[in-house]
JSON list of C-alpha atoms in Angstrom, two decimals:
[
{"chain": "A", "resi": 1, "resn": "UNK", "atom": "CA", "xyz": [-7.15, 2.15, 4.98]},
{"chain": "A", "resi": 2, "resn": "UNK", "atom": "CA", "xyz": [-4.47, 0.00, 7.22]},
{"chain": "A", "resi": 3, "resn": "UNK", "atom": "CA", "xyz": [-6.58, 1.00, 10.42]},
{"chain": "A", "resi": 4, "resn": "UNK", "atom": "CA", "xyz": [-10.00, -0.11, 8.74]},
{"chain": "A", "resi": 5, "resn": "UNK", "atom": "CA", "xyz": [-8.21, -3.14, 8.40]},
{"chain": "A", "resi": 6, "resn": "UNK", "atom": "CA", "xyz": [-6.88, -3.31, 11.53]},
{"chain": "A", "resi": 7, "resn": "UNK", "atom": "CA", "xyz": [-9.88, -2.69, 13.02]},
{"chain": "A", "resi": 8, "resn": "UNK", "atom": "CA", "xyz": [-12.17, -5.12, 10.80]},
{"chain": "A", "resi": 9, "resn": "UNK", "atom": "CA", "xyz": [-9.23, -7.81, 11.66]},
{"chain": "A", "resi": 10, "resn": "UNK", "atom": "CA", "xyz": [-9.97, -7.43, 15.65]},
{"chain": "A", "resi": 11, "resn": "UNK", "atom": "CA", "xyz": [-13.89, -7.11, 15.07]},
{"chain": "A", "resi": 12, "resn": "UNK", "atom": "CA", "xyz": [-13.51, -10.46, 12.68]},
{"chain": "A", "resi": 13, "resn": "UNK", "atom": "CA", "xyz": [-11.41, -12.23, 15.64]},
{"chain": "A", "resi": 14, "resn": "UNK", "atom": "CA", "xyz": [-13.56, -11.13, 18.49]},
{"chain": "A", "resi": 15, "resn": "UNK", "atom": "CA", "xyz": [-16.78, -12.33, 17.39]},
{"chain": "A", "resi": 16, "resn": "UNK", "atom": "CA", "xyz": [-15.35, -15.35, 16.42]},
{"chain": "A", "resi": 17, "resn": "UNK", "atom": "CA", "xyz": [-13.70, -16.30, 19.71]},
{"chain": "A", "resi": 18, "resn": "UNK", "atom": "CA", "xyz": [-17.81, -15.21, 21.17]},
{"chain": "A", "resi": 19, "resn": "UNK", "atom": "CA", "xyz": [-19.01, -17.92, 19.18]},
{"chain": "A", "resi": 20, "resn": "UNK", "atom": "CA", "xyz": [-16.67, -20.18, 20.26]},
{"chain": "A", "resi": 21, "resn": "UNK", "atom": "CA", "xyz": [-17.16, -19.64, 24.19]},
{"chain": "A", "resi": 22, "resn": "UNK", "atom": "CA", "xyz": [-20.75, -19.52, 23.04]},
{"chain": "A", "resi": 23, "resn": "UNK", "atom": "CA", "xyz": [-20.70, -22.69, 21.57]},
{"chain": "A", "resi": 24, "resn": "UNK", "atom": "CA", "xyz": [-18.39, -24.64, 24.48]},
{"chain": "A", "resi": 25, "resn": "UNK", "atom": "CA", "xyz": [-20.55, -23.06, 27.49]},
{"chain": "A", "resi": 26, "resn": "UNK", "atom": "CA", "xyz": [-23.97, -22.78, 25.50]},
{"chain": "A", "resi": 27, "resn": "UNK", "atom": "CA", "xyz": [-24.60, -26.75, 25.59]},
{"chain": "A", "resi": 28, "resn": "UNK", "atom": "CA", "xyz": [-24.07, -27.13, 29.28]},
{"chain": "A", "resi": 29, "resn": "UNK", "atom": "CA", "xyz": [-26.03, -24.18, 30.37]},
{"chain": "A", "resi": 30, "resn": "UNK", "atom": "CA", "xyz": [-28.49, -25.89, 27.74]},
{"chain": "A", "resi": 31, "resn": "UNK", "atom": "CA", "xyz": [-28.48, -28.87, 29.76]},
{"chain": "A", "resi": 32, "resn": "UNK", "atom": "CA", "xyz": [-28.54, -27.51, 33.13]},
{"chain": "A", "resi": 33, "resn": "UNK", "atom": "CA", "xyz": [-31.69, -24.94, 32.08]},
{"chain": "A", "resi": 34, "resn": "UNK", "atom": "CA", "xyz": [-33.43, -28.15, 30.64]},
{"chain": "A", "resi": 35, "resn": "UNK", "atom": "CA", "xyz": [-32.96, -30.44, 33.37]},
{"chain": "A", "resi": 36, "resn": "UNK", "atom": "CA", "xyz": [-36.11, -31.41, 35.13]},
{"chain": "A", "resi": 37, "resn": "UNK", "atom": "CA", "xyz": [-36.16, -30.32, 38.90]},
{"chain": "A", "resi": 38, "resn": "UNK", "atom": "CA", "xyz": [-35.88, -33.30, 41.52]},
{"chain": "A", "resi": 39, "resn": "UNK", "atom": "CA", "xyz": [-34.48, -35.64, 39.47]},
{"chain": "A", "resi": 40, "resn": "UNK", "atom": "CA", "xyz": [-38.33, -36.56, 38.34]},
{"chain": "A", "resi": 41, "resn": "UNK", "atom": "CA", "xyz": [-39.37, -38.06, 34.71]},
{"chain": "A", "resi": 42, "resn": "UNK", "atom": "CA", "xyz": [-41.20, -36.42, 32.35]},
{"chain": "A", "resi": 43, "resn": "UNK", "atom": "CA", "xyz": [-42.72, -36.81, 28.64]},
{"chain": "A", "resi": 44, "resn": "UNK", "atom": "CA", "xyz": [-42.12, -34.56, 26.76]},
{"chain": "A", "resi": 45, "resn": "UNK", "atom": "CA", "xyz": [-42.70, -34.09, 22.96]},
{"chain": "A", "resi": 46, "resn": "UNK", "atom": "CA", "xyz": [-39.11, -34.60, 21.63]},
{"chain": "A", "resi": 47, "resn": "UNK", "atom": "CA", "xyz": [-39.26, -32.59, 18.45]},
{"chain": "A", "resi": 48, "resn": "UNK", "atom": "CA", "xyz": [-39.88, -29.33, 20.02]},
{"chain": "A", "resi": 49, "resn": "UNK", "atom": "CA", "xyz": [-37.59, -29.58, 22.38]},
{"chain": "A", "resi": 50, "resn": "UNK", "atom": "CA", "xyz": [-34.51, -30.10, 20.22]},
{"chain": "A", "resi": 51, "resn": "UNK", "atom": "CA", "xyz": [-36.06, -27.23, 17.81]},
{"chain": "A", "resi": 52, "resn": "UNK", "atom": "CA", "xyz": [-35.96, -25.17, 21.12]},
{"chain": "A", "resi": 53, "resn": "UNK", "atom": "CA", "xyz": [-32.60, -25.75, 22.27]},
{"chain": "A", "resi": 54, "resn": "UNK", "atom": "CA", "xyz": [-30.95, -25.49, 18.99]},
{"chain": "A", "resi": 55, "resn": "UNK", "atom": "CA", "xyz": [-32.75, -22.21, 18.34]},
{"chain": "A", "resi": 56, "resn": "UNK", "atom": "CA", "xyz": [-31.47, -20.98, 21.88]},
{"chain": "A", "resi": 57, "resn": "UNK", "atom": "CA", "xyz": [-28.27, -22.50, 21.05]},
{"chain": "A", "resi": 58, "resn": "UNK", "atom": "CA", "xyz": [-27.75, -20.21, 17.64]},
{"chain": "A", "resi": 59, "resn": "UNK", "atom": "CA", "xyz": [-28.96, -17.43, 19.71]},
{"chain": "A", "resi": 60, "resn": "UNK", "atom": "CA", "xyz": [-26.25, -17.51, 22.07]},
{"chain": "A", "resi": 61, "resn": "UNK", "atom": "CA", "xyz": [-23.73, -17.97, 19.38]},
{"chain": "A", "resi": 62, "resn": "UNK", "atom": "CA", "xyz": [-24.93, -14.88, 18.16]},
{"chain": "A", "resi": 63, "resn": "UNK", "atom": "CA", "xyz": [-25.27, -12.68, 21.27]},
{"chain": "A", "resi": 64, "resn": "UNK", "atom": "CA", "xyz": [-21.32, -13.98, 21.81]},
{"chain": "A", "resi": 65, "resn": "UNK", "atom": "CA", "xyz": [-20.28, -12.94, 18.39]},
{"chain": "A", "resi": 66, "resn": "UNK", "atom": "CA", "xyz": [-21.67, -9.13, 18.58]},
{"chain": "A", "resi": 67, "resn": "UNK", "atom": "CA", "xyz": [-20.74, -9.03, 22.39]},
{"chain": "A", "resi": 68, "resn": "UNK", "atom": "CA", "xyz": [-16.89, -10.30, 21.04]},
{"chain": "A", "resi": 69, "resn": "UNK", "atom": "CA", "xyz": [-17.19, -8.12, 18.14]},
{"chain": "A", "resi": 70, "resn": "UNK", "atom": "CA", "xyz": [-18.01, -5.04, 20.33]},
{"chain": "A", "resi": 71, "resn": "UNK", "atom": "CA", "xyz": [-15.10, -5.91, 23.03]},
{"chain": "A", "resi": 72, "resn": "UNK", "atom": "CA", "xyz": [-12.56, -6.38, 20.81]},
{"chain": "A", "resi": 73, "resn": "UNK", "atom": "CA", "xyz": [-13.77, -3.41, 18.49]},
{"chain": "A", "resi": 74, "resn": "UNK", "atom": "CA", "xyz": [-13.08, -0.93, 21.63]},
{"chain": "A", "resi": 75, "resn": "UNK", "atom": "CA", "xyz": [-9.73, -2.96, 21.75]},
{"chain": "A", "resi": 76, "resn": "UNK", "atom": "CA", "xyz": [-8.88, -3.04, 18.56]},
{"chain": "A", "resi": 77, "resn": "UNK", "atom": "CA", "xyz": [-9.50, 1.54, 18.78]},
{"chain": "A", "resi": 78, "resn": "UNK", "atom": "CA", "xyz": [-7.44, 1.07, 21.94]},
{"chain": "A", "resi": 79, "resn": "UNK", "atom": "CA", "xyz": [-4.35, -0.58, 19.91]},
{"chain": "A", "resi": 80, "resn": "UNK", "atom": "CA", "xyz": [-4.36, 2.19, 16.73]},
{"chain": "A", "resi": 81, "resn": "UNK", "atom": "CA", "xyz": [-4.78, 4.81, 18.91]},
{"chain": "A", "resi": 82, "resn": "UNK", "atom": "CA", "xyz": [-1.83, 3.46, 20.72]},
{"chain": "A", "resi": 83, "resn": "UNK", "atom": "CA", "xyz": [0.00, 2.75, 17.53]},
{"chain": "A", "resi": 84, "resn": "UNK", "atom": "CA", "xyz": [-0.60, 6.51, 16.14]},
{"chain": "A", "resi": 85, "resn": "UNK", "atom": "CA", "xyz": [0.47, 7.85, 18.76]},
{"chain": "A", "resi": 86, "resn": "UNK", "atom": "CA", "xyz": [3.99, 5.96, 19.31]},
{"chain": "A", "resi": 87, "resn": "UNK", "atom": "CA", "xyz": [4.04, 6.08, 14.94]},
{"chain": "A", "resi": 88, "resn": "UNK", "atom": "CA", "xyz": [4.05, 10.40, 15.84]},
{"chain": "A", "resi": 89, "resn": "UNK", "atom": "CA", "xyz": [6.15, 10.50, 18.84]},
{"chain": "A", "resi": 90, "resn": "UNK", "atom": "CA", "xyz": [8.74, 8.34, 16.90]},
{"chain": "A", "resi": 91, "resn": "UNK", "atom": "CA", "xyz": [8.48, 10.70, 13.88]},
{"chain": "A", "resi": 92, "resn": "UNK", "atom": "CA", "xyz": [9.11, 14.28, 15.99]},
{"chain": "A", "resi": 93, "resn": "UNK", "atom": "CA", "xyz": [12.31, 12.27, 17.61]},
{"chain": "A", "resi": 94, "resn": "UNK", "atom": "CA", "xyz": [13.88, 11.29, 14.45]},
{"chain": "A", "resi": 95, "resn": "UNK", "atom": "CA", "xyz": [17.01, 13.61, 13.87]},
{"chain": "A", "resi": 96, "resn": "UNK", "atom": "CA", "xyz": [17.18, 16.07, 11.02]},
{"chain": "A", "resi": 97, "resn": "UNK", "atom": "CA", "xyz": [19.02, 15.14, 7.68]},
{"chain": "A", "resi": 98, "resn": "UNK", "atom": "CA", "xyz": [22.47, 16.23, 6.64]},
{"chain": "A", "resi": 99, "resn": "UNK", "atom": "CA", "xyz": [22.30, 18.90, 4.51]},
{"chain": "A", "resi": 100, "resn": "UNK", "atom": "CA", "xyz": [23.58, 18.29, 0.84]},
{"chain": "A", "resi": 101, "resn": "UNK", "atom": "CA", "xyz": [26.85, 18.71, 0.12]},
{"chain": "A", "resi": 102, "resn": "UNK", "atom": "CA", "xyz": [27.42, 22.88, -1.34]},
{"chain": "A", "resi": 103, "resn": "UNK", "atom": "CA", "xyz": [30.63, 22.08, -3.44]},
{"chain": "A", "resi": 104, "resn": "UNK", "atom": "CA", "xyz": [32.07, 18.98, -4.81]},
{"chain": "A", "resi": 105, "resn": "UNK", "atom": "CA", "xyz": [35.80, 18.42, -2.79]},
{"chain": "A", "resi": 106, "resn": "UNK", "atom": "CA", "xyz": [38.56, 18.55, -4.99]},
{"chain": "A", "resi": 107, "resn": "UNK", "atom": "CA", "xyz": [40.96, 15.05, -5.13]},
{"chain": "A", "resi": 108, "resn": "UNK", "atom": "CA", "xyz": [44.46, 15.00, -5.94]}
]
């Protein structure tokens, strides 16, 4: 159960940090897509262009979120497997108990 949460806990944190980049790069790409060549004016119908680049917008926050999820998922098997494997090679190291004592000592 501790590595489904470890691994839920990177998936969580990657696709967060995708929507972030997503959503500080996504408006200037926005812009620079939507920018009319040769510095020329144009009419345009306003609506539909604001219901197309907020559309695009939440698509690239989503796109980053599942691409973060997935890169930090493959990290996340990277780090338990990692984990595991020092958690064994720490347990076969560990020296063997005392044994118990056979007979009580005897005090004067």
């Amino acid at each position: 159960m501790n590595t489904a949460k470890t691994l839920l806990n990177f998936v969580l944190a990657g696709a967060l940090l995708g929507i972030v980049v997503a959503s500080w790069m996504g408006p200037a790409f926005l812009g620079w897509y939507n920018e009319t060549p040769y510095a020329t004016q144009t009419m345009c119908n306003l609506p539909d262009v604001i219901r197309r680049t907020s559309a695009s917008l939440l698509t690239y926050q989503a796109t980053g979120a599942g691409i973060g999820a997935l890169a930090s998922l493959v990290l996340g098997v990277l780090f338990v497997r990692r984990a595991s494997r020092r958690a064994r090679a720490q347990a076969g190291q560990t020296p063997p108990a005392a044994p118990p004592p056979t007979a009580p000592h005897a005090t004067a």
